[in-house]
Short mmCIF file of N, CA and C and ligand atoms in Angstrom, two decimals:
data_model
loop_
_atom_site.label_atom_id
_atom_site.label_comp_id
_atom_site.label_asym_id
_atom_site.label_seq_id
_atom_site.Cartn_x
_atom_site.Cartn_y
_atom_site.Cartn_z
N UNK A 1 -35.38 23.30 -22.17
CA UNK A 1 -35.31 21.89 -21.74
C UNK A 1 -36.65 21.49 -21.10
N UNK A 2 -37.17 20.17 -21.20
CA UNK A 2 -37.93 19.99 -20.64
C UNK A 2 -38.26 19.17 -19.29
N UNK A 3 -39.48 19.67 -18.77
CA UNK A 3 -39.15 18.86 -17.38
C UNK A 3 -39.17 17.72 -17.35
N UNK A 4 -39.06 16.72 -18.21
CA UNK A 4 -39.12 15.27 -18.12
C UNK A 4 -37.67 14.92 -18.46
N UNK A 5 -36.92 15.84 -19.20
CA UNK A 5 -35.37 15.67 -19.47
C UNK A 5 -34.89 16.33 -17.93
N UNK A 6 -34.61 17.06 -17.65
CA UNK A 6 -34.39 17.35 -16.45
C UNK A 6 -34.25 16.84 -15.39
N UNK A 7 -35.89 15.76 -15.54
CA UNK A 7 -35.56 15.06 -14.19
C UNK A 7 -35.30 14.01 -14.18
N UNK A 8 -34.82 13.73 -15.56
CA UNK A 8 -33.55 12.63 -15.81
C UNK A 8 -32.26 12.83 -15.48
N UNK A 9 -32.02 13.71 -15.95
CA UNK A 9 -31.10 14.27 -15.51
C UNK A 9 -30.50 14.15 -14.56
N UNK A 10 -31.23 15.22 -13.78
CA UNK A 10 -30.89 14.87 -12.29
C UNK A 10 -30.83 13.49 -11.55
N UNK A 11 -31.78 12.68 -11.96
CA UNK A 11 -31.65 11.42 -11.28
C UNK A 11 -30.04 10.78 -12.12
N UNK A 12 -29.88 11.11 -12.91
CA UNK A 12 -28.73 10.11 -13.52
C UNK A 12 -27.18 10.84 -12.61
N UNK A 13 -27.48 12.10 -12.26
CA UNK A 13 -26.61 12.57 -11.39
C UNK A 13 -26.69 12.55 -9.79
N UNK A 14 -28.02 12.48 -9.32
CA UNK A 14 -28.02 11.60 -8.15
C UNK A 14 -27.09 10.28 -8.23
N UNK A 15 -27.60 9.63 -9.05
CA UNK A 15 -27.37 7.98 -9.25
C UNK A 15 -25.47 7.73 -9.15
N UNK A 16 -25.06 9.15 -9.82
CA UNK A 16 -23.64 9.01 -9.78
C UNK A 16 -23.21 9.21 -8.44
N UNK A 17 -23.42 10.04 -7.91
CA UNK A 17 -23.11 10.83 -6.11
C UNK A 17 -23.18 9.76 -5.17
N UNK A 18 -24.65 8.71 -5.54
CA UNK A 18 -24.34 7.51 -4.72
C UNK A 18 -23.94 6.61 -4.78
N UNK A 19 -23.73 6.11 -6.06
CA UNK A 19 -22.36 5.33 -6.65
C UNK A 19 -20.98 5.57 -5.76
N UNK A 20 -20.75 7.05 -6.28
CA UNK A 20 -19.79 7.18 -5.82
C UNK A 20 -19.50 7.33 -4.03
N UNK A 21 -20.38 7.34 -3.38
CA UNK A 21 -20.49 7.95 -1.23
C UNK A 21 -20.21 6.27 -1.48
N UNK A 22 -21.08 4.85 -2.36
CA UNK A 22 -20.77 3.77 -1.84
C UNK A 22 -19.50 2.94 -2.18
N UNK A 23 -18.91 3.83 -3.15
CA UNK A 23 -17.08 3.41 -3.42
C UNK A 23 -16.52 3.66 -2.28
N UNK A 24 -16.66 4.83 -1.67
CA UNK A 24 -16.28 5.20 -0.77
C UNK A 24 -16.55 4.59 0.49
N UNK A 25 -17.11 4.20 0.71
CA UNK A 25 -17.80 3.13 1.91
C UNK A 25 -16.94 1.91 2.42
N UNK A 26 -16.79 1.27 1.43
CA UNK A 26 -16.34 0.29 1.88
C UNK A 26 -14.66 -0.49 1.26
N UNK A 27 -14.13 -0.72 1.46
CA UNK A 27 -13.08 -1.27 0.98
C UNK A 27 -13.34 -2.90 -0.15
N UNK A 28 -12.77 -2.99 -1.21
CA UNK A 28 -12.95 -4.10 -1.80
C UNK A 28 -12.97 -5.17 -0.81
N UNK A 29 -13.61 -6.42 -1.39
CA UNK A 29 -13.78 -7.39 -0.02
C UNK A 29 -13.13 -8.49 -0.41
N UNK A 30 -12.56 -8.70 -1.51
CA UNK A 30 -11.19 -9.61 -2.09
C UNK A 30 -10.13 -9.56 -1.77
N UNK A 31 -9.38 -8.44 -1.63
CA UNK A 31 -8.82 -7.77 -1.22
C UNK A 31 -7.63 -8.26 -0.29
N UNK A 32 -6.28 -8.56 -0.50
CA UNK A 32 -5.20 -9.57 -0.07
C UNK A 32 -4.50 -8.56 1.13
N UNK A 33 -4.48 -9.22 2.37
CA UNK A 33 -3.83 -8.48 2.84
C UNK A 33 -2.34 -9.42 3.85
N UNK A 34 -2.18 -10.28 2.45
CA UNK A 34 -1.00 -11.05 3.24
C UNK A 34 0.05 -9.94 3.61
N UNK A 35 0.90 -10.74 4.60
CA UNK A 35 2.26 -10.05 4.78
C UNK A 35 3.50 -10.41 3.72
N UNK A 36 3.17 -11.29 3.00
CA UNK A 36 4.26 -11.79 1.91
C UNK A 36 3.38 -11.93 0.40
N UNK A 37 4.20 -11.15 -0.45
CA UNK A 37 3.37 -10.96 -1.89
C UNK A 37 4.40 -10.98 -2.54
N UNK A 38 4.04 -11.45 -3.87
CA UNK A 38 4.88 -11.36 -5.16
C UNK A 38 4.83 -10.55 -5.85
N UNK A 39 6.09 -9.86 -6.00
CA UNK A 39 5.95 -8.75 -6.86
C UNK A 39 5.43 -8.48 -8.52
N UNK A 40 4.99 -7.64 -9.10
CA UNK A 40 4.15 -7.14 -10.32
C UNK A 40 4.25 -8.08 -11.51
N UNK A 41 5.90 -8.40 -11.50
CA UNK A 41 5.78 -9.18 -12.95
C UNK A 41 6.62 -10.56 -12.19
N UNK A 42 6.44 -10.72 -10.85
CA UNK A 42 6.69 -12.28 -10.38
C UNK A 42 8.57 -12.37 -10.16
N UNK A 43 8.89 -11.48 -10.00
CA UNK A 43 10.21 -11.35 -9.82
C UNK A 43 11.24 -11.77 -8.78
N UNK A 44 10.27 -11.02 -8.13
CA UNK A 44 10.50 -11.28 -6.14
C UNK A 44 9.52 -11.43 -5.42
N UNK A 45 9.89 -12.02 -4.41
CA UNK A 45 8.99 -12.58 -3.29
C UNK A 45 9.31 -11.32 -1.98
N UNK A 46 8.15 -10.58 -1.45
CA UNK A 46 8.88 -9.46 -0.45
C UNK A 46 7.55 -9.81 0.65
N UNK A 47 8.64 -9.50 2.09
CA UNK A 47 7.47 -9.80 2.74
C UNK A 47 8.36 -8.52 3.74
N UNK A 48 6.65 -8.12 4.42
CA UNK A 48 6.70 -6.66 5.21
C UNK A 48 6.74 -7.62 7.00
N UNK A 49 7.68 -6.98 7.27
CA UNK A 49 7.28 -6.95 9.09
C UNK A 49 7.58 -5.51 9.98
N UNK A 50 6.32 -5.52 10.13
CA UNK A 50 5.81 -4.20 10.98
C UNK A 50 6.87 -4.07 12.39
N UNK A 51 7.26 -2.85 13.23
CA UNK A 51 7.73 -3.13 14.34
C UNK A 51 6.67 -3.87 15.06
N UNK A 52 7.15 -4.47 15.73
CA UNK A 52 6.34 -4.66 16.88
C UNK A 52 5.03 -5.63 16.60
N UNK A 53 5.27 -6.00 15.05
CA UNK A 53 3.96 -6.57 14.25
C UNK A 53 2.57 -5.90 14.49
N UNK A 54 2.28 -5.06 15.06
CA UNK A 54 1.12 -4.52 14.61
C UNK A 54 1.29 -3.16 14.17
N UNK A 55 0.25 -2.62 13.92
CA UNK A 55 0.55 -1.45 12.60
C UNK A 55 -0.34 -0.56 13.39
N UNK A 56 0.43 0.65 13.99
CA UNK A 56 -0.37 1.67 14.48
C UNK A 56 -0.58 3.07 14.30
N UNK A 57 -1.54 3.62 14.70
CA UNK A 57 -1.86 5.01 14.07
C UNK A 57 -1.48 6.13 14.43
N UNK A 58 -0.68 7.01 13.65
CA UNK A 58 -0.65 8.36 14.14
C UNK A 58 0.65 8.23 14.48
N UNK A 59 1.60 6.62 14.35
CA UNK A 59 2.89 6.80 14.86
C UNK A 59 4.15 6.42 14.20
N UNK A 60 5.39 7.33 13.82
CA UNK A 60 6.28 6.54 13.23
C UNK A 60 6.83 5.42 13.58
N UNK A 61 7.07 4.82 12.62
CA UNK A 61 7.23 3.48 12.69
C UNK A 61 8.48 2.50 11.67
N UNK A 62 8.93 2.12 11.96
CA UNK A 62 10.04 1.25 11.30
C UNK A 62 9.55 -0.02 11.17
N UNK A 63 9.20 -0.35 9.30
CA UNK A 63 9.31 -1.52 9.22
C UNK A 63 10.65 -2.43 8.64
N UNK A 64 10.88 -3.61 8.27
CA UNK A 64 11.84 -4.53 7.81
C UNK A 64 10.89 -5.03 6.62
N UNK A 65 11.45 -5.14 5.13
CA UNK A 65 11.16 -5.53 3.89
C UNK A 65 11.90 -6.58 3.66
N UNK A 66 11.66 -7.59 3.64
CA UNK A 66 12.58 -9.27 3.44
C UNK A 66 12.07 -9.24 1.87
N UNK A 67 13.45 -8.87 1.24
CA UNK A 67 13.10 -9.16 -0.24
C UNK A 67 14.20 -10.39 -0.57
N UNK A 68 13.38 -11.53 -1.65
CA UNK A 68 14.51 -12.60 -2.05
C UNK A 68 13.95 -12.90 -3.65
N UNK A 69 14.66 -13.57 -4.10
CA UNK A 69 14.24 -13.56 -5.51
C UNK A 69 12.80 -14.84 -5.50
N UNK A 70 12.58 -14.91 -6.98
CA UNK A 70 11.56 -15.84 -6.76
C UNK A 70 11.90 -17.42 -6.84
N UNK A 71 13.17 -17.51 -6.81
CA UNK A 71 14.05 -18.75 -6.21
C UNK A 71 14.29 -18.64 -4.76
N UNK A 72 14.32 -17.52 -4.24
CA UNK A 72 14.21 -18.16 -3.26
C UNK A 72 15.77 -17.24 -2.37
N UNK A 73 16.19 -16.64 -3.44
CA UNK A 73 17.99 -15.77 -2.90
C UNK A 73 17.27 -14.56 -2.26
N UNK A 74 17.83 -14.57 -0.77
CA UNK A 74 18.18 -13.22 -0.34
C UNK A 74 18.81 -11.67 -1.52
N UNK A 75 18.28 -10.92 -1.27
CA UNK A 75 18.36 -9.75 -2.02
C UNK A 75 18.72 -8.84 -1.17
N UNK A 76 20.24 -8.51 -1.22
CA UNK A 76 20.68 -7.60 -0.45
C UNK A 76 20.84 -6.14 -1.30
N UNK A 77 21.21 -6.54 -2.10
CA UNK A 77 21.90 -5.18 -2.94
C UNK A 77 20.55 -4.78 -3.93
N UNK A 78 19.96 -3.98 -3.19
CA UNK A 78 18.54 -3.33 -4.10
C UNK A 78 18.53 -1.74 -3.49
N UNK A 79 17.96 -0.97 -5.15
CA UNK A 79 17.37 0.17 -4.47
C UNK A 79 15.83 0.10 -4.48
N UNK A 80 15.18 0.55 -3.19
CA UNK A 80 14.02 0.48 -3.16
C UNK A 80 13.13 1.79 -2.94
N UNK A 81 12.46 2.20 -3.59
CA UNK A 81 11.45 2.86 -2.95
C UNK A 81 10.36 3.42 -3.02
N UNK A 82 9.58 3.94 -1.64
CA UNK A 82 8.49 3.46 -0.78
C UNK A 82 7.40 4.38 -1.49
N UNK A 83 6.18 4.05 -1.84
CA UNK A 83 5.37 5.18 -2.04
C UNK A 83 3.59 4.30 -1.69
N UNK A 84 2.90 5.08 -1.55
CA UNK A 84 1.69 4.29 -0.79
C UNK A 84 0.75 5.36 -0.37
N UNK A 85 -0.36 5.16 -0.28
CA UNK A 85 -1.43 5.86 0.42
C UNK A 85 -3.05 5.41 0.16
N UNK A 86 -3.80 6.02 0.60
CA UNK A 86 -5.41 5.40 0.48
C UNK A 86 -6.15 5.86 -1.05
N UNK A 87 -6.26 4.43 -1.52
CA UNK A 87 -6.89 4.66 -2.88
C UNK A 87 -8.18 5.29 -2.60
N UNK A 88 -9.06 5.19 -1.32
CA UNK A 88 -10.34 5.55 -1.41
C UNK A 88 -10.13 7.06 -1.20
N UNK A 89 -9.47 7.49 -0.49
CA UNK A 89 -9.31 8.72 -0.29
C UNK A 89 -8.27 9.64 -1.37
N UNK A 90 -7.62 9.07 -2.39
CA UNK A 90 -7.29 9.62 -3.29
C UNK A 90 -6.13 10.43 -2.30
N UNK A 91 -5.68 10.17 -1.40
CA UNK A 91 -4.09 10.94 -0.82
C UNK A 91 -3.49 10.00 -0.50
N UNK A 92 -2.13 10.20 -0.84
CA UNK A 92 -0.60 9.44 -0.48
C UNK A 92 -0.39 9.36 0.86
N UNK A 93 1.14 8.57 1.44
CA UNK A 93 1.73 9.23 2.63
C UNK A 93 1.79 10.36 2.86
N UNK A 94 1.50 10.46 4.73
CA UNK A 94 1.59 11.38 5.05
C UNK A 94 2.81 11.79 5.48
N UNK A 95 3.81 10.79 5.17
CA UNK A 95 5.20 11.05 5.17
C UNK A 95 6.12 10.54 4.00
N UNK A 96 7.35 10.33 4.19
CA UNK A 96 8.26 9.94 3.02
C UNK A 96 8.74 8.81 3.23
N UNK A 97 8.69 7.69 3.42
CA UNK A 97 9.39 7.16 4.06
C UNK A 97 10.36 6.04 3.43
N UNK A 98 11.56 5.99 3.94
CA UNK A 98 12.61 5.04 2.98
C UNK A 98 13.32 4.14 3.38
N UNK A 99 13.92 3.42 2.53
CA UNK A 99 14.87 2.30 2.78
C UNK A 99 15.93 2.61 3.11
N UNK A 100 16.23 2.51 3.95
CA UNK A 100 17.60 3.39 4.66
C UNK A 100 18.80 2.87 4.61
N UNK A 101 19.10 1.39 4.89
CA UNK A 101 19.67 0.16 5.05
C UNK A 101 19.75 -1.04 4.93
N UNK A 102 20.54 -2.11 4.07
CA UNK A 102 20.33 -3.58 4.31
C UNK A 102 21.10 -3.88 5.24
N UNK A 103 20.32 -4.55 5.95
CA UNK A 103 20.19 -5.27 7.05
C UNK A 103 20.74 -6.75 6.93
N UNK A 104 20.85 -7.43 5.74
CA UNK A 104 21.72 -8.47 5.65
C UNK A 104 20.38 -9.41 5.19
N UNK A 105 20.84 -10.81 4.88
CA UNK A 105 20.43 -11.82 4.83
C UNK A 105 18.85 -11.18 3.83
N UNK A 106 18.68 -10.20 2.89
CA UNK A 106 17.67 -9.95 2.08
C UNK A 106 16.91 -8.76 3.14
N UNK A 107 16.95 -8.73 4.19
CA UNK A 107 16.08 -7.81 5.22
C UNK A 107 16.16 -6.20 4.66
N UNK A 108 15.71 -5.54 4.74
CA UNK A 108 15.63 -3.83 4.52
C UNK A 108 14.87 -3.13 5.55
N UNK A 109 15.62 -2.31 6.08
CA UNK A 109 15.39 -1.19 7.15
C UNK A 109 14.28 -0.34 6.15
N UNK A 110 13.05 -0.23 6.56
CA UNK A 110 12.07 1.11 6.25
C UNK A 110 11.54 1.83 7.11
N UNK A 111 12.29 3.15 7.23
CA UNK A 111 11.99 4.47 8.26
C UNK A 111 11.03 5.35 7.92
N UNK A 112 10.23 5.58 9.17
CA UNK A 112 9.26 6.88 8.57
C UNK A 112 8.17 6.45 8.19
N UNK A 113 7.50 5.65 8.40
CA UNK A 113 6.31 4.88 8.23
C UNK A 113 5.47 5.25 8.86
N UNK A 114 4.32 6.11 8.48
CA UNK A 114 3.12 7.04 9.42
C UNK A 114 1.48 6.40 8.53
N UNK A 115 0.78 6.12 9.21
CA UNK A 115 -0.48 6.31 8.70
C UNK A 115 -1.37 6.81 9.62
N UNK A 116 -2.15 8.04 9.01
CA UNK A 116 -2.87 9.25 10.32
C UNK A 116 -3.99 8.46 10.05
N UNK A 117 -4.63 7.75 9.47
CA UNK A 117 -6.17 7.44 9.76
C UNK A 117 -6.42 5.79 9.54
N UNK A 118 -7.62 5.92 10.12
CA UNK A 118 -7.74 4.54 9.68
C UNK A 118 -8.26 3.69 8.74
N UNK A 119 -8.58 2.84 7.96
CA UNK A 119 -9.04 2.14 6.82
C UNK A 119 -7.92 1.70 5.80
N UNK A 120 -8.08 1.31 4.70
CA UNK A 120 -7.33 0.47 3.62
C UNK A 120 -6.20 1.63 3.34
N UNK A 121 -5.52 1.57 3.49
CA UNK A 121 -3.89 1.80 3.01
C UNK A 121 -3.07 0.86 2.07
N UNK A 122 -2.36 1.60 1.06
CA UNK A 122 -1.90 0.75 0.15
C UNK A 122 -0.21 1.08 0.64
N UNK A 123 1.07 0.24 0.16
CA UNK A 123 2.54 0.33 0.45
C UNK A 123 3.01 -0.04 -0.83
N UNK A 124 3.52 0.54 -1.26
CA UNK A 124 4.23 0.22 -2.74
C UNK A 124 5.55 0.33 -2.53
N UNK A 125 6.29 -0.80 -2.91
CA UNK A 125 7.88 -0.76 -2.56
C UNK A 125 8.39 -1.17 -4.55
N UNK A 126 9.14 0.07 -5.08
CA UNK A 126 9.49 -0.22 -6.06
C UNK A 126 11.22 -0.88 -5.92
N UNK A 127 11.22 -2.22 -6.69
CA UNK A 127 12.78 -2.32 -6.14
C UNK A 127 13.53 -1.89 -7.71
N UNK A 128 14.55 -2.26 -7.48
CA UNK A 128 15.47 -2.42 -8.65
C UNK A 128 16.92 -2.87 -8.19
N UNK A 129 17.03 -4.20 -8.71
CA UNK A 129 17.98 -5.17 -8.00
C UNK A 129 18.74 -5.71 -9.26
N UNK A 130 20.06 -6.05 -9.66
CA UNK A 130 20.66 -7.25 -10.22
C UNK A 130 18.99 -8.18 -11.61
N UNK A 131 18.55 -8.46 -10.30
CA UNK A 131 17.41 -9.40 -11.17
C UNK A 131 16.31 -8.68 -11.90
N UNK A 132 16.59 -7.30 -11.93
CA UNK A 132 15.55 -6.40 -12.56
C UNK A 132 14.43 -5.43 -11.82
N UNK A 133 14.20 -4.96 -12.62
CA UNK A 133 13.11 -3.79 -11.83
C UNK A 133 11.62 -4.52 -11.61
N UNK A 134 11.28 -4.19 -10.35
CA UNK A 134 9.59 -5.01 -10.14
C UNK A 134 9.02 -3.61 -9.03
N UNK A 135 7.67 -4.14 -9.14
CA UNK A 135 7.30 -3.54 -7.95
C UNK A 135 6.10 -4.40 -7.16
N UNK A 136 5.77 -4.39 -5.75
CA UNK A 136 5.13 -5.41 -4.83
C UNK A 136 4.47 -4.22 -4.05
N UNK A 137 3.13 -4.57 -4.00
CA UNK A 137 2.31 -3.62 -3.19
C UNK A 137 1.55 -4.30 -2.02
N UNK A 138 1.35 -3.75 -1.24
CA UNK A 138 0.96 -4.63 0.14
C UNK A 138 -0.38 -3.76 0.28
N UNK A 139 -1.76 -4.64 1.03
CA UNK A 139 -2.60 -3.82 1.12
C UNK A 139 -2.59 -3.51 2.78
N UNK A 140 -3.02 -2.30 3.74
CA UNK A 140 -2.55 -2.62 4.71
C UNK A 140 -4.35 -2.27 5.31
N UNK A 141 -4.84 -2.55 6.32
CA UNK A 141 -5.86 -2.08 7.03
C UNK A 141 -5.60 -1.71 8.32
N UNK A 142 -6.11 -0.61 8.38
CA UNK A 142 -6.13 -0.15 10.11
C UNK A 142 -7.61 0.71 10.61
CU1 CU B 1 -7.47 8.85 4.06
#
């Protein structure tokens, strides 16, 4: 090989390493972090409330999932569930955490809610209700 291929080479593999340290850097800056989103194929309307409304670290936590259709009906009778973790970091929850209970009036009990670090966290709540299967992802920051 020669040294002029080589040190192409290498630069084209530098070039990737820092590509990739600056994916890693920063979180998309578009990036939605309402508390109420529509689910994947527009099905349902779900909105997250945190205990206590803020979202803290290192601690379990119980949120409430207000799912209603995209008319507007409370959604009591759904199975849901929870899966989520940091796209930048390529790991899931650091726990399991589930829908335990409806709570009435469309509300859903979600137990077990941990995030150990801080930055962009994703929440994926898959439902499957009467009105069909969807899924609604929440982006979360901490
Ligand atoms: Cu992480």
């Amino acid at each position: 090989m020669s040294s002029s291929i080589r040190i192409s080479l290498l630069s084209v593999i530098a070039g990737g390493l820092l590509t990739g340290c600056m994916l890693f850097a920063h979180a998309p800056e578009d990036l939605d972090y309402s508390r109420t989103r529509t689910s994947a194929t527009g099905l349902y309307r779900a909105t997250i409330r945190p205990q206590g409304d803020s979202i803290p670290q290192g601690r379990l936590q119980r949120w409430t999932l207000h799912l209603e259709t995209a008319t507007g009906a409370p959604v009591d009778s759904a199975a849901v569930a929870v899966d989520g973790g940091m796209p930048q970091h390529g790991h899931g929850l650091p726990t399991k955490p589930r829908v335990t209970r409806a709570l009435g009036n469309g509300d859903h009990l979600v137990e077990g809610m941990k995030f150990n670090m801080g930055g962009w966290w994703v929440v994926k709540f898959r439902v499957s209700a009467p009105a069909g299967d969807d899924s609604v992802l929440f982006n979360v920051k901490l």
